[in-house]
Tab-separated table of C-alpha atoms in Angstrom:
chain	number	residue	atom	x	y	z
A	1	UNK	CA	14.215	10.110	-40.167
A	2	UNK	CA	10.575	9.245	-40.484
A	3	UNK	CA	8.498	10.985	-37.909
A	4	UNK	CA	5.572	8.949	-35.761
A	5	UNK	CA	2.067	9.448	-35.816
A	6	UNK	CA	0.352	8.837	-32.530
A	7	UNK	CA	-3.074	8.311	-31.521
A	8	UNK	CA	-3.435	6.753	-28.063
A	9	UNK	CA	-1.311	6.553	-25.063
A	10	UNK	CA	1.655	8.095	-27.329
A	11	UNK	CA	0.041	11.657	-27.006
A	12	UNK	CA	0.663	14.256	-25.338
A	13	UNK	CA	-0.560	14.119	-21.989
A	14	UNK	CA	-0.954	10.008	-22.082
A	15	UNK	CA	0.501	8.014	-19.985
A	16	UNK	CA	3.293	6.184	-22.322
A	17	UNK	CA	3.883	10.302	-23.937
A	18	UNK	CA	5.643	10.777	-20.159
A	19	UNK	CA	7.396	7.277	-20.616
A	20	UNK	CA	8.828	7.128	-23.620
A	21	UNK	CA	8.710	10.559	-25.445
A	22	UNK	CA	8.628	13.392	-23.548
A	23	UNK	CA	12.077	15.402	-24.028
A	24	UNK	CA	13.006	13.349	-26.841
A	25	UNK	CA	11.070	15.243	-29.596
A	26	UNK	CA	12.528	18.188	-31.557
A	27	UNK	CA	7.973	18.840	-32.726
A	28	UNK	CA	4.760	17.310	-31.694
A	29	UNK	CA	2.288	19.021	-33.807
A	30	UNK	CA	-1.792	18.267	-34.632
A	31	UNK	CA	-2.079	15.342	-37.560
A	32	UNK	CA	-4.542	13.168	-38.631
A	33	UNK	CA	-5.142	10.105	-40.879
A	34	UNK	CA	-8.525	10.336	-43.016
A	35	UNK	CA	-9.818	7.033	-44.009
A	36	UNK	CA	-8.905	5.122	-40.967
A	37	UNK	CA	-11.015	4.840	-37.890
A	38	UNK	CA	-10.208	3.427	-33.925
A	39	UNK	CA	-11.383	0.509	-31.923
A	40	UNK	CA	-10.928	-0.154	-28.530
A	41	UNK	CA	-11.629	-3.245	-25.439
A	42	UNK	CA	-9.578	-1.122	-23.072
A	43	UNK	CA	-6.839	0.579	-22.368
A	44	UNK	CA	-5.518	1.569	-25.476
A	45	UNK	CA	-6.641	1.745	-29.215
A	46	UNK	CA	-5.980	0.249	-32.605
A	47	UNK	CA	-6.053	1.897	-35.967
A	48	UNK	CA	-7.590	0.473	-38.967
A	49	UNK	CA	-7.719	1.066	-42.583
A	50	UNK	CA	-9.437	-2.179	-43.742
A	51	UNK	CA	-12.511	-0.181	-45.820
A	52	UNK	CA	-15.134	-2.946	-43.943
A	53	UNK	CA	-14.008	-1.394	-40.982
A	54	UNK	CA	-13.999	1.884	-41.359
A	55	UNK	CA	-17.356	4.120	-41.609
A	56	UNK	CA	-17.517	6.316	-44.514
A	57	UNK	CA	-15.749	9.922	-43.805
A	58	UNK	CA	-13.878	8.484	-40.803
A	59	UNK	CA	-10.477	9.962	-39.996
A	60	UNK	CA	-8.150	9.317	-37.039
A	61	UNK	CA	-6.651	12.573	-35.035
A	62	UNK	CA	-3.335	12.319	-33.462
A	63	UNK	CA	0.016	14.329	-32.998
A	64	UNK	CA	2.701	14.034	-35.461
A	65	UNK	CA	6.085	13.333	-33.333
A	66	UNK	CA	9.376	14.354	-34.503
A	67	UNK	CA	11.938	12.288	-32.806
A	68	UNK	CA	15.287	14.060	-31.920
A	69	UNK	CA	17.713	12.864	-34.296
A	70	UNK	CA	20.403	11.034	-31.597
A	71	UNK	CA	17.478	9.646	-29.755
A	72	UNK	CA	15.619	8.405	-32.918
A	73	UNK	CA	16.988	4.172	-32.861
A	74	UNK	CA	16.182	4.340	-29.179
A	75	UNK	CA	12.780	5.202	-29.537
A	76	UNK	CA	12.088	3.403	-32.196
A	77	UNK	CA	13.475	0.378	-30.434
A	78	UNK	CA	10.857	1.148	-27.465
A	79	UNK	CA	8.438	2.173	-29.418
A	80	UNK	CA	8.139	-1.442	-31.545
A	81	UNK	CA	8.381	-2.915	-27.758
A	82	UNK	CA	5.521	-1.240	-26.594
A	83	UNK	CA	3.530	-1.817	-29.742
A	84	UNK	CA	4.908	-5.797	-29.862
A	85	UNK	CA	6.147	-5.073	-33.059
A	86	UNK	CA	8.741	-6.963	-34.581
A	87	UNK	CA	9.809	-6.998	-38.530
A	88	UNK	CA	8.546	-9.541	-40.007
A	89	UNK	CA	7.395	-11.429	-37.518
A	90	UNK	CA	3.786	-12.994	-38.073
A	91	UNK	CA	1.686	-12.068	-35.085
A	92	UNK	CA	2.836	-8.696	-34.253
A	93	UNK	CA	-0.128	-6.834	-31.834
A	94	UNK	CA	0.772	-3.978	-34.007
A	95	UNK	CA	2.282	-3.683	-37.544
A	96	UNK	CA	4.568	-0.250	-38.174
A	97	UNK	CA	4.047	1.037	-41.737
A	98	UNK	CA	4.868	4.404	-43.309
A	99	UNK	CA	1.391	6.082	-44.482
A	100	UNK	CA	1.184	10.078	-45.740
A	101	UNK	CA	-1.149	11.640	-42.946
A	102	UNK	CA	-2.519	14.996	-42.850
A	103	UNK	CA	-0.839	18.357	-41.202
A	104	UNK	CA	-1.709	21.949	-41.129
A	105	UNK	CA	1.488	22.338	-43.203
A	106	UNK	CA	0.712	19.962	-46.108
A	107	UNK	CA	0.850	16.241	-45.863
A	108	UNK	CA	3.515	14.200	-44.229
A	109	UNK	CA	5.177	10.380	-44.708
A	110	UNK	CA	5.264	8.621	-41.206
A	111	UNK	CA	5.229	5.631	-38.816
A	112	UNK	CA	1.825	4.253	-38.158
A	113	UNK	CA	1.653	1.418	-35.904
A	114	UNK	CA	-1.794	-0.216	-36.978
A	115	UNK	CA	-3.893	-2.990	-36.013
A	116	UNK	CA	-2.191	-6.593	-36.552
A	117	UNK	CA	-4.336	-9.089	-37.730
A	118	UNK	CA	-5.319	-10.639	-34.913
A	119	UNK	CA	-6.389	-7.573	-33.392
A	120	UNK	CA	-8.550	-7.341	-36.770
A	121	UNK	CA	-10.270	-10.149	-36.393
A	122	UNK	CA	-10.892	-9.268	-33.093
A	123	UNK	CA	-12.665	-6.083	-34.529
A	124	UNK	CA	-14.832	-8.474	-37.235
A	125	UNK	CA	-15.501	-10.875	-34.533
A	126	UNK	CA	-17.174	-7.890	-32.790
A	127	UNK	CA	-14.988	-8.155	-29.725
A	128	UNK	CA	-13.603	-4.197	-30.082
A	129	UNK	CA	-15.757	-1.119	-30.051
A	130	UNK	CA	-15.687	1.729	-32.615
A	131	UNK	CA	-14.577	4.925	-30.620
A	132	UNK	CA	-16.547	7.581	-32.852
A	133	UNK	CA	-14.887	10.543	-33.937
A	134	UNK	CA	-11.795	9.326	-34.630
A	135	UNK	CA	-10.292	10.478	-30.872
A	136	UNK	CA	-8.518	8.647	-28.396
């Protein structure tokens, strides 16, 4: 089972952590995604990888989540809710790809929810703010 990498209100000590994954992780541990960057208009972020969007030397920082294994389709399932994610579906607020980020133990495959398009063009259209550094 493919663990997820969180950025925003996923993290520990964020408000949708306590919702929807505290107690249902088996590890959280320090990740991060170089060549991506974060934009915001509010309350939560979106990740980008597009290289007109993202400075030179950017990288995200997050928390790797390991979901435990008999509560991994139920997360999932309210994970892609939260993140208005469906498969295939055109217009998805978020799309949920596998991408190899960064640990302190090597490098990892996992769940990414990044930026949909709209939320991209959003981001070229100027409406979203880079959030510098790379932390929510």
């Amino acid at each position: 089972m493919r663990p997820f990498f969180v950025y925003g209100t996923l993290k520990r000590g964020q408000s949708n952590y306590v919702r929807l994954l505290a107690g249902q992780t088996v590890s959280e541990t320090r990740a991060w995604l170089p060549g991506a960057a974060l934009y915001t208009a509010g309350p939560y972020p979106f990740l980008v990888q597009a290289v007109d969007l993202v400075p030179p030397g950017s990288t995200v920082f997050g928390e790797l989540m390991e979901v435990a294994p008999a509560q991994y389709q139920r997360v999932l399932a309210l994970l892609d809710e939260l993140e208005d994610f469906a498969p295939g579906r055109a217009g998805n607020l978020y799309e949920r790809i596998a991408l190899i980020v960064q640990t302190d133990a090597g490098p990892r495959e996992a769940w990414v929810y990044i930026a949909g398009s709209g939320a991209e063009a959003a981001i070229r259209h100027g409406r979203l703010r880079l959030i510098t550094g790379g932390v929510w």
